């Protein structure tokens, strides 16, 4: 499904070659044209000569226009080739393998950025109360075996929850249902498992920008 | 002959160039992995006998909404996350809700997004899991969906576009 940049670049190079060849073919008979009027002169009247001269002029103008057009297209193709090269470079950089240490650093920075953004987020009391109530309702939906909420704080479009993890797998199993129940109010979630305690810090937001912008390239 | 060639050349050349430009965009798009809806299976053990399949998708014969899970295959080791597209068919007016997850190799949740659709017929909706750190070399994606019971909803496809 995906066409490689290399294939497209090859296509462009072949196309440029074809273009130059086509232009050469177009240019080649010009010498023939110059001999054609001379043949006409020998067998025509002065009017015929003028008519031929006009034809030659028109053809020369056409050639000049075509030459300019080809020059413009060459420039456009050169610009496209540069774009391809830049895109290939970007692709290869993005696809370059990231070391484990770099990935851990990315995650650390991402989570720090999430916490910082949350702390800097303004507080909308009404939104916070509504979101908190919905979270409490979703937690209670689990009936006699609800998720253990340790801490909750809501601001203006993000809530930070700390959920206890007893290691039984209950938290992991219940999480999809819990998140699904809040899909309309808080559809975006990012998690941070606290080393040692095993508790889960969950940042839930109504705004995708909050999370997708974290550490964006 | 020569003028004809020139005329054709003038018409064809811009058309080819425009065509080339059109081809550039898929290159810059993500790496796509298409999955049939048949990969989806029951999320809860008790629903194992309620899941029914067509050659093109999965439905639930339970009397109520049923949760199914669909594992997704990756084709990159990108750290920039992915978009997930869910193709769902509703035989009548109904609701499907899905949550897409990205988990690291240790099973810790990295990020999740929920979305859904209410209506009848065939529909596709997307789930945005993009952003640096939303995935890693060995992280995995999955989608958990609540589909209508009574055979009224069929998950036909779950597609992944890795960024």
Short mmCIF file of C-alpha atoms in Angstrom, two decimals:
data_model
loop_
_atom_site.label_atom_id
_atom_site.label_comp_id
_atom_site.label_asym_id
_atom_site.label_seq_id
_atom_site.Cartn_x
_atom_site.Cartn_y
_atom_site.Cartn_z
CA UNK A 1 0.00 0.00 0.00
CA UNK A 2 2.80 2.33 0.86
CA UNK A 3 4.96 3.57 -1.99
CA UNK A 4 8.55 4.08 -1.03
CA UNK A 5 10.18 7.45 -1.48
CA UNK A 6 12.93 5.71 -3.45
CA UNK A 7 10.41 4.42 -5.98
CA UNK A 8 8.92 7.86 -6.37
CA UNK A 9 12.32 9.44 -6.72
CA UNK A 10 13.26 6.91 -9.39
CA UNK A 11 10.02 7.67 -11.15
CA UNK A 12 10.81 11.37 -11.06
CA UNK A 13 14.35 10.84 -12.39
CA UNK A 14 13.02 8.66 -15.24
CA UNK A 15 10.38 11.23 -15.93
CA UNK A 16 12.93 14.07 -16.08
CA UNK A 17 15.02 11.95 -18.47
CA UNK A 18 11.95 11.42 -20.62
CA UNK A 19 11.23 15.10 -20.51
CA UNK A 20 14.70 16.01 -21.75
CA UNK A 21 14.48 13.35 -24.44
CA UNK A 22 11.07 14.58 -25.52
CA UNK A 23 12.36 18.11 -25.64
CA UNK A 24 15.31 16.99 -27.74
CA UNK A 25 12.97 15.26 -30.19
CA UNK A 26 10.87 18.38 -30.33
CA UNK A 27 13.94 20.51 -31.01
CA UNK A 28 15.55 18.19 -33.57
CA UNK A 29 13.32 18.89 -36.60
CA UNK A 30 13.96 22.64 -36.26
CA UNK A 31 16.82 22.35 -38.73
CA UNK A 32 14.44 20.65 -41.10
CA UNK A 33 12.09 23.58 -40.83
CA UNK A 34 14.83 26.00 -41.78
CA UNK A 35 15.41 24.05 -44.99
CA UNK A 36 11.71 23.73 -45.71
CA UNK A 37 11.14 27.45 -46.48
CA UNK A 38 14.06 27.42 -48.89
CA UNK A 39 12.36 24.67 -50.84
CA UNK A 40 9.20 26.72 -50.84
CA UNK A 41 11.04 29.80 -52.13
CA UNK A 42 12.06 27.97 -55.23
CA UNK A 43 8.48 27.09 -56.14
CA UNK A 44 6.33 29.90 -54.69
CA UNK A 45 5.37 33.53 -55.14
CA UNK A 46 6.36 36.42 -52.78
CA UNK A 47 3.07 35.94 -50.93
CA UNK A 48 4.03 32.38 -50.38
CA UNK A 49 7.36 33.57 -49.01
CA UNK A 50 5.64 35.89 -46.51
CA UNK A 51 3.29 33.16 -45.44
CA UNK A 52 6.20 30.81 -44.87
CA UNK A 53 8.09 33.47 -42.95
CA UNK A 54 5.05 34.00 -40.69
CA UNK A 55 4.85 30.27 -40.10
CA UNK A 56 8.52 30.17 -39.19
CA UNK A 57 8.12 33.15 -36.85
CA UNK A 58 5.12 31.55 -35.20
CA UNK A 59 7.00 28.32 -34.83
CA UNK A 60 10.02 30.09 -33.36
CA UNK A 61 7.78 31.90 -30.85
CA UNK A 62 6.18 28.62 -30.01
CA UNK A 63 9.60 27.09 -29.45
CA UNK A 64 10.64 29.93 -27.15
CA UNK A 65 7.42 29.60 -25.15
CA UNK A 66 7.84 25.84 -24.94
CA UNK A 67 11.47 26.24 -23.88
CA UNK A 68 10.39 28.59 -21.08
CA UNK A 69 7.67 26.18 -20.05
CA UNK A 70 10.10 23.28 -19.93
CA UNK A 71 12.55 25.39 -17.90
CA UNK A 72 9.77 26.17 -15.44
CA UNK A 73 8.79 22.50 -15.20
CA UNK A 74 12.41 21.52 -14.66
CA UNK A 75 12.61 23.94 -11.76
CA UNK A 76 9.38 22.53 -10.32
CA UNK A 77 10.69 18.98 -10.64
CA UNK A 78 13.97 19.98 -9.01
CA UNK A 79 11.97 21.47 -6.12
CA UNK A 80 9.96 18.25 -5.86
CA UNK A 81 13.17 16.21 -5.78
CA UNK A 82 14.46 18.37 -2.96
CA UNK A 83 11.15 17.77 -1.14
CA UNK A 84 11.51 14.01 -1.67
CA UNK A 85 15.04 14.10 -0.29
CA UNK A 86 13.95 16.11 2.75
CA UNK A 87 11.00 13.78 3.31
CA UNK A 88 13.24 10.72 3.03
CA UNK A 89 15.64 12.26 5.52
CA UNK A 90 12.79 13.02 7.92
CA UNK A 91 11.39 9.50 7.48
CA UNK A 92 14.74 7.86 8.11
CA UNK A 93 15.30 10.03 11.18
CA UNK A 94 11.86 9.15 12.52
CA UNK A 95 12.42 5.47 11.77
CA UNK A 96 15.90 5.43 13.25
CA UNK A 97 16.03 2.96 16.09
CA UNK A 98 15.84 4.61 19.46
CA UNK A 99 17.90 3.08 22.22
CA UNK A 100 16.28 1.77 25.38
CA UNK A 101 17.88 4.59 27.38
CA UNK A 102 16.52 7.19 24.96
CA UNK A 103 13.04 5.68 25.18
CA UNK A 104 13.13 5.74 28.95
CA UNK A 105 14.26 9.36 28.79
CA UNK A 106 11.36 10.15 26.43
CA UNK A 107 8.91 8.55 28.87
CA UNK A 108 10.40 10.40 31.87
CA UNK A 109 10.19 13.72 30.06
CA UNK A 110 6.68 12.96 28.87
CA UNK A 111 5.44 12.18 32.37
CA UNK A 112 7.19 15.21 33.87
CA UNK A 113 5.62 17.33 31.18
CA UNK A 114 2.18 15.86 31.97
CA UNK A 115 2.55 16.62 35.67
CA UNK A 116 3.82 20.14 34.96
CA UNK A 117 0.97 20.83 32.53
CA UNK A 118 -1.55 19.55 35.04
CA UNK A 119 -0.13 21.73 37.83
CA UNK A 120 -0.25 24.75 35.54
CA UNK A 121 -3.79 24.09 34.37
CA UNK A 122 -6.32 26.63 35.61
CA UNK A 123 -9.10 25.42 37.88
CA UNK A 124 -12.70 25.55 36.72
CA UNK A 125 -14.66 24.65 39.82
CA UNK A 126 -17.87 23.73 38.00
CA UNK A 127 -16.11 21.49 35.46
CA UNK A 128 -14.02 19.91 38.24
CA UNK A 129 -17.11 19.05 40.30
CA UNK A 130 -18.95 17.54 37.34
CA UNK A 131 -15.95 15.49 36.24
CA UNK A 132 -15.27 14.30 39.80
CA UNK A 133 -18.87 13.18 40.18
CA UNK A 134 -18.73 11.24 36.92
CA UNK A 135 -15.50 9.55 37.96
CA UNK A 136 -17.04 8.56 41.29
CA UNK A 137 -20.08 7.14 39.49
CA UNK A 138 -17.88 5.15 37.10
CA UNK A 139 -15.92 3.76 40.04
CA UNK A 140 -19.11 2.74 41.85
CA UNK A 141 -20.36 0.93 38.74
CA UNK A 142 -17.93 -1.79 39.65
CA UNK A 143 -20.35 -2.63 42.48
CA UNK A 144 -18.98 -4.44 45.49
CA UNK A 145 -15.52 -4.56 44.03
CA UNK A 146 -14.77 -0.98 42.99
CA UNK A 147 -11.40 0.34 41.98
CA UNK A 148 -9.64 1.81 45.00
CA UNK A 149 -9.26 5.52 44.47
CA UNK A 150 -6.42 6.93 46.57
CA UNK A 151 -6.51 10.48 45.34
CA UNK A 152 -8.32 12.62 42.78
CA UNK A 153 -7.87 16.18 41.60
CA UNK A 154 -9.66 17.84 38.70
CA UNK A 155 -8.81 21.21 37.16
CA UNK A 156 -10.41 22.70 34.03
CA UNK A 157 -10.14 19.82 31.53
CA UNK A 158 -7.86 17.26 33.17
CA UNK A 159 -8.26 15.03 36.20
CA UNK A 160 -5.38 13.34 37.99
CA UNK A 161 -6.32 10.09 39.72
CA UNK A 162 -4.25 7.77 41.83
CA UNK A 163 -5.61 4.23 41.81
CA UNK A 164 -4.35 1.56 44.17
CA UNK A 165 -2.97 -1.57 42.61
CA UNK A 166 -2.98 -4.62 44.87
CA UNK A 167 -1.21 -6.68 42.25
CA UNK A 168 -4.17 -9.03 41.76
CA UNK A 169 -4.76 -7.82 38.21
CA UNK A 170 -8.11 -6.28 39.15
CA UNK A 171 -6.97 -2.77 38.23
CA UNK A 172 -5.67 -3.82 34.82
CA UNK A 173 -8.80 -5.85 34.08
CA UNK A 174 -11.23 -3.14 35.17
CA UNK A 175 -9.44 -0.22 33.55
CA UNK A 176 -10.92 -0.57 30.02
CA UNK A 177 -14.47 -0.61 31.40
CA UNK A 178 -13.72 2.34 33.65
CA UNK A 179 -12.19 4.38 30.82
CA UNK A 180 -15.02 3.44 28.48
CA UNK A 181 -17.61 4.69 30.97
CA UNK A 182 -15.88 8.07 30.96
CA UNK A 183 -15.42 8.16 27.19
CA UNK A 184 -17.68 11.16 26.73
CA UNK A 185 -16.35 13.36 29.52
CA UNK A 186 -12.71 12.30 29.65
CA UNK A 187 -11.84 10.35 26.50
CA UNK A 188 -8.03 10.76 26.68
CA UNK A 189 -5.90 9.08 29.32
CA UNK A 190 -2.21 8.74 30.00
CA UNK A 191 -0.80 6.67 32.81
CA UNK A 192 2.21 6.63 35.04
CA UNK A 193 2.86 3.60 37.19
CA UNK A 194 4.54 4.65 40.40
CA UNK A 195 7.68 2.64 40.90
CA UNK A 196 7.64 0.73 44.17
CA UNK A 197 4.01 1.23 45.23
CA UNK A 198 2.59 -0.13 41.99
CA UNK A 199 -0.15 2.48 42.18
CA UNK A 200 -1.32 4.00 38.95
CA UNK A 201 -1.43 7.72 38.29
CA UNK A 202 -3.98 8.39 35.60
CA UNK A 203 -4.27 11.72 33.84
CA UNK A 204 -7.67 11.84 32.16
CA UNK A 205 -8.57 14.72 29.90
CA UNK A 206 -11.38 16.07 27.81
CA UNK A 207 -8.83 17.55 25.42
CA UNK A 208 -6.63 15.42 23.15
CA UNK A 209 -4.19 18.31 22.75
CA UNK A 210 -3.18 17.89 26.36
CA UNK A 211 -1.63 14.54 25.66
CA UNK A 212 -0.79 14.45 21.98
CA UNK A 213 1.26 17.62 22.33
CA UNK A 214 3.42 16.16 25.07
CA UNK A 215 6.96 16.12 23.81
CA UNK A 216 5.88 16.42 20.21
CA UNK A 217 8.79 16.59 17.78
CA UNK B 1 3.05 16.04 -36.27
CA UNK B 2 5.49 18.12 -34.29
CA UNK B 3 2.80 20.61 -33.20
CA UNK B 4 0.52 17.76 -32.27
CA UNK B 5 3.28 16.34 -30.16
CA UNK B 6 3.80 19.73 -28.52
CA UNK B 7 0.11 20.07 -27.73
CA UNK B 8 -0.11 16.59 -26.27
CA UNK B 9 3.11 17.23 -24.39
CA UNK B 10 1.65 20.39 -22.85
CA UNK B 11 -1.48 18.62 -21.70
CA UNK B 12 0.13 15.41 -20.52
CA UNK B 13 3.08 16.95 -18.71
CA UNK B 14 1.12 18.92 -16.08
CA UNK B 15 -1.18 15.91 -15.62
CA UNK B 16 1.81 13.69 -14.84
CA UNK B 17 3.25 16.29 -12.47
CA UNK B 18 -0.05 16.60 -10.64
CA UNK B 19 -0.19 12.82 -10.46
CA UNK B 20 3.27 12.75 -8.93
CA UNK B 21 2.26 15.32 -6.34
CA UNK B 22 -0.74 13.18 -5.46
CA UNK B 23 1.58 10.23 -4.94
CA UNK B 24 3.74 12.17 -2.51
CA UNK B 25 1.10 12.37 0.23
CA UNK B 26 0.77 8.62 1.01
CA UNK B 27 4.51 8.50 1.53
CA UNK B 28 4.32 11.01 4.33
CA UNK B 29 1.32 9.20 5.91
CA UNK B 30 1.76 6.55 8.57
CA UNK B 31 2.53 2.88 8.17
CA UNK B 32 -0.83 1.15 7.94
CA UNK B 33 -1.70 -2.32 9.20
CA UNK B 34 -5.20 -3.50 8.39
CA UNK B 35 -6.88 -6.07 10.60
CA UNK B 36 -10.08 -7.97 9.95
CA UNK B 37 -12.70 -7.63 12.67
CA UNK B 38 -12.43 -11.38 13.11
CA UNK B 39 -9.37 -10.80 15.31
CA UNK B 40 -11.65 -9.43 18.03
CA UNK B 41 -12.58 -11.84 20.79
CA UNK B 42 -14.40 -11.83 24.11
CA UNK B 43 -12.83 -9.63 26.81
CA UNK B 44 -14.53 -11.49 29.66
CA UNK B 45 -14.26 -15.26 29.98
CA UNK B 46 -17.98 -15.68 30.63
CA UNK B 47 -18.77 -14.34 27.15
CA UNK B 48 -16.71 -16.91 25.29
CA UNK B 49 -19.74 -18.81 24.02
CA UNK B 50 -21.53 -15.62 22.98
CA UNK B 51 -19.05 -14.51 20.36
CA UNK B 52 -19.99 -15.31 16.79
CA UNK B 53 -18.04 -14.62 13.64
CA UNK B 54 -18.53 -13.98 9.98
CA UNK B 55 -15.65 -14.32 7.57
CA UNK B 56 -15.38 -10.53 7.72
CA UNK B 57 -16.10 -9.66 11.32
CA UNK B 58 -17.17 -10.42 14.86
CA UNK B 59 -20.53 -10.01 16.57
CA UNK B 60 -22.06 -10.90 19.94
CA UNK B 61 -25.10 -13.10 20.41
CA UNK B 62 -25.42 -12.09 24.06
CA UNK B 63 -28.65 -10.31 24.94
CA UNK B 64 -26.76 -7.22 26.11
CA UNK B 65 -23.75 -5.20 25.03
CA UNK B 66 -20.57 -7.25 25.06
CA UNK B 67 -16.96 -6.24 25.52
CA UNK B 68 -14.49 -7.55 22.97
CA UNK B 69 -10.74 -7.04 22.68
CA UNK B 70 -8.82 -6.71 19.43
CA UNK B 71 -5.01 -7.06 19.44
CA UNK B 72 -3.23 -5.02 16.80
CA UNK B 73 -0.08 -5.92 14.89
CA UNK B 74 2.63 -3.31 14.58
CA UNK B 75 4.92 -2.81 11.62
CA UNK B 76 7.24 -0.15 13.04
CA UNK B 77 9.12 0.55 16.25
CA UNK B 78 8.07 4.20 16.20
CA UNK B 79 7.81 6.26 19.39
CA UNK B 80 5.23 8.63 17.93
CA UNK B 81 2.07 6.61 18.54
CA UNK B 82 -0.68 5.78 16.07
CA UNK B 83 -4.20 6.37 14.89
CA UNK B 84 -6.63 3.48 15.20
CA UNK B 85 -9.65 3.20 12.91
CA UNK B 86 -12.62 1.01 13.84
CA UNK B 87 -15.09 -0.15 11.16
CA UNK B 88 -18.42 -1.11 12.69
CA UNK B 89 -21.75 -2.17 11.23
CA UNK B 90 -25.00 -1.72 13.14
CA UNK B 91 -28.01 -3.64 11.82
CA UNK B 92 -30.20 -1.04 13.51
CA UNK B 93 -29.76 2.04 15.67
CA UNK B 94 -27.21 1.08 18.33
CA UNK B 95 -24.07 2.21 20.13
CA UNK B 96 -20.50 0.95 19.97
CA UNK B 97 -17.82 2.37 22.26
CA UNK B 98 -14.14 1.63 21.89
CA UNK B 99 -11.00 2.45 23.83
CA UNK B 100 -7.61 2.10 22.16
CA UNK B 101 -4.63 1.36 24.38
CA UNK B 102 -0.90 1.57 24.09
CA UNK B 103 0.99 -0.60 26.59
CA UNK B 104 4.72 -0.80 27.09
CA UNK B 105 6.49 -4.14 27.00
CA UNK B 106 6.03 -4.54 30.75
CA UNK B 107 2.28 -4.22 30.41
CA UNK B 108 2.11 -0.68 31.80
CA UNK B 109 -0.40 1.61 30.21
CA UNK B 110 1.20 4.40 28.20
CA UNK B 111 -1.87 6.09 26.83
CA UNK B 112 -5.48 5.45 25.87
CA UNK B 113 -8.26 7.13 23.93
CA UNK B 114 -11.98 6.42 23.86
CA UNK B 115 -14.53 7.14 21.18
CA UNK B 116 -17.79 5.70 19.99
CA UNK B 117 -20.60 5.87 17.53
CA UNK B 118 -24.37 5.70 17.78
CA UNK B 119 -26.41 5.06 14.65
CA UNK B 120 -27.33 2.46 12.05
CA UNK B 121 -25.39 1.06 9.10
CA UNK B 122 -21.68 0.99 8.42
CA UNK B 123 -19.42 3.54 10.05
CA UNK B 124 -15.75 4.19 10.75
CA UNK B 125 -14.40 6.21 13.63
CA UNK B 126 -10.86 7.02 14.68
CA UNK B 127 -8.97 6.95 17.93
CA UNK B 128 -5.95 9.21 18.34
CA UNK B 129 -3.00 7.72 20.21
CA UNK B 130 -0.36 9.96 18.65
CA UNK B 131 2.38 11.99 20.29
CA UNK B 132 6.01 11.36 21.17
CA UNK B 133 6.19 8.70 23.88
CA UNK B 134 2.75 7.26 23.10
CA UNK B 135 4.55 4.14 21.92
CA UNK B 136 8.04 2.67 22.10
CA UNK B 137 10.09 0.05 20.26
CA UNK B 138 8.41 -2.86 22.01
CA UNK B 139 5.06 -1.40 23.06
CA UNK B 140 1.76 -2.88 21.87
CA UNK B 141 -1.63 -1.61 20.80
CA UNK B 142 -5.03 -3.09 21.48
CA UNK B 143 -8.63 -1.95 21.24
CA UNK B 144 -11.40 -2.83 23.67
CA UNK B 145 -14.92 -2.28 22.36
CA UNK B 146 -18.38 -2.61 23.76
CA UNK B 147 -20.51 -3.84 20.86
CA UNK B 148 -24.30 -4.23 20.77
CA UNK B 149 -25.67 -7.62 21.78
CA UNK B 150 -28.21 -9.74 19.90
CA UNK B 151 -26.00 -9.83 16.80
CA UNK B 152 -26.92 -6.20 16.13
CA UNK B 153 -23.35 -5.01 15.68
CA UNK B 154 -20.40 -6.39 13.73
CA UNK B 155 -16.83 -5.20 14.09
CA UNK B 156 -15.58 -5.45 10.52
CA UNK B 157 -12.11 -4.03 10.79
CA UNK B 158 -9.59 -2.39 13.04
CA UNK B 159 -6.81 -0.54 11.26
CA UNK B 160 -3.64 0.91 12.66
CA UNK B 161 -1.74 3.84 11.21
CA UNK B 162 1.59 4.13 12.98
CA UNK B 163 3.15 7.60 12.91
#
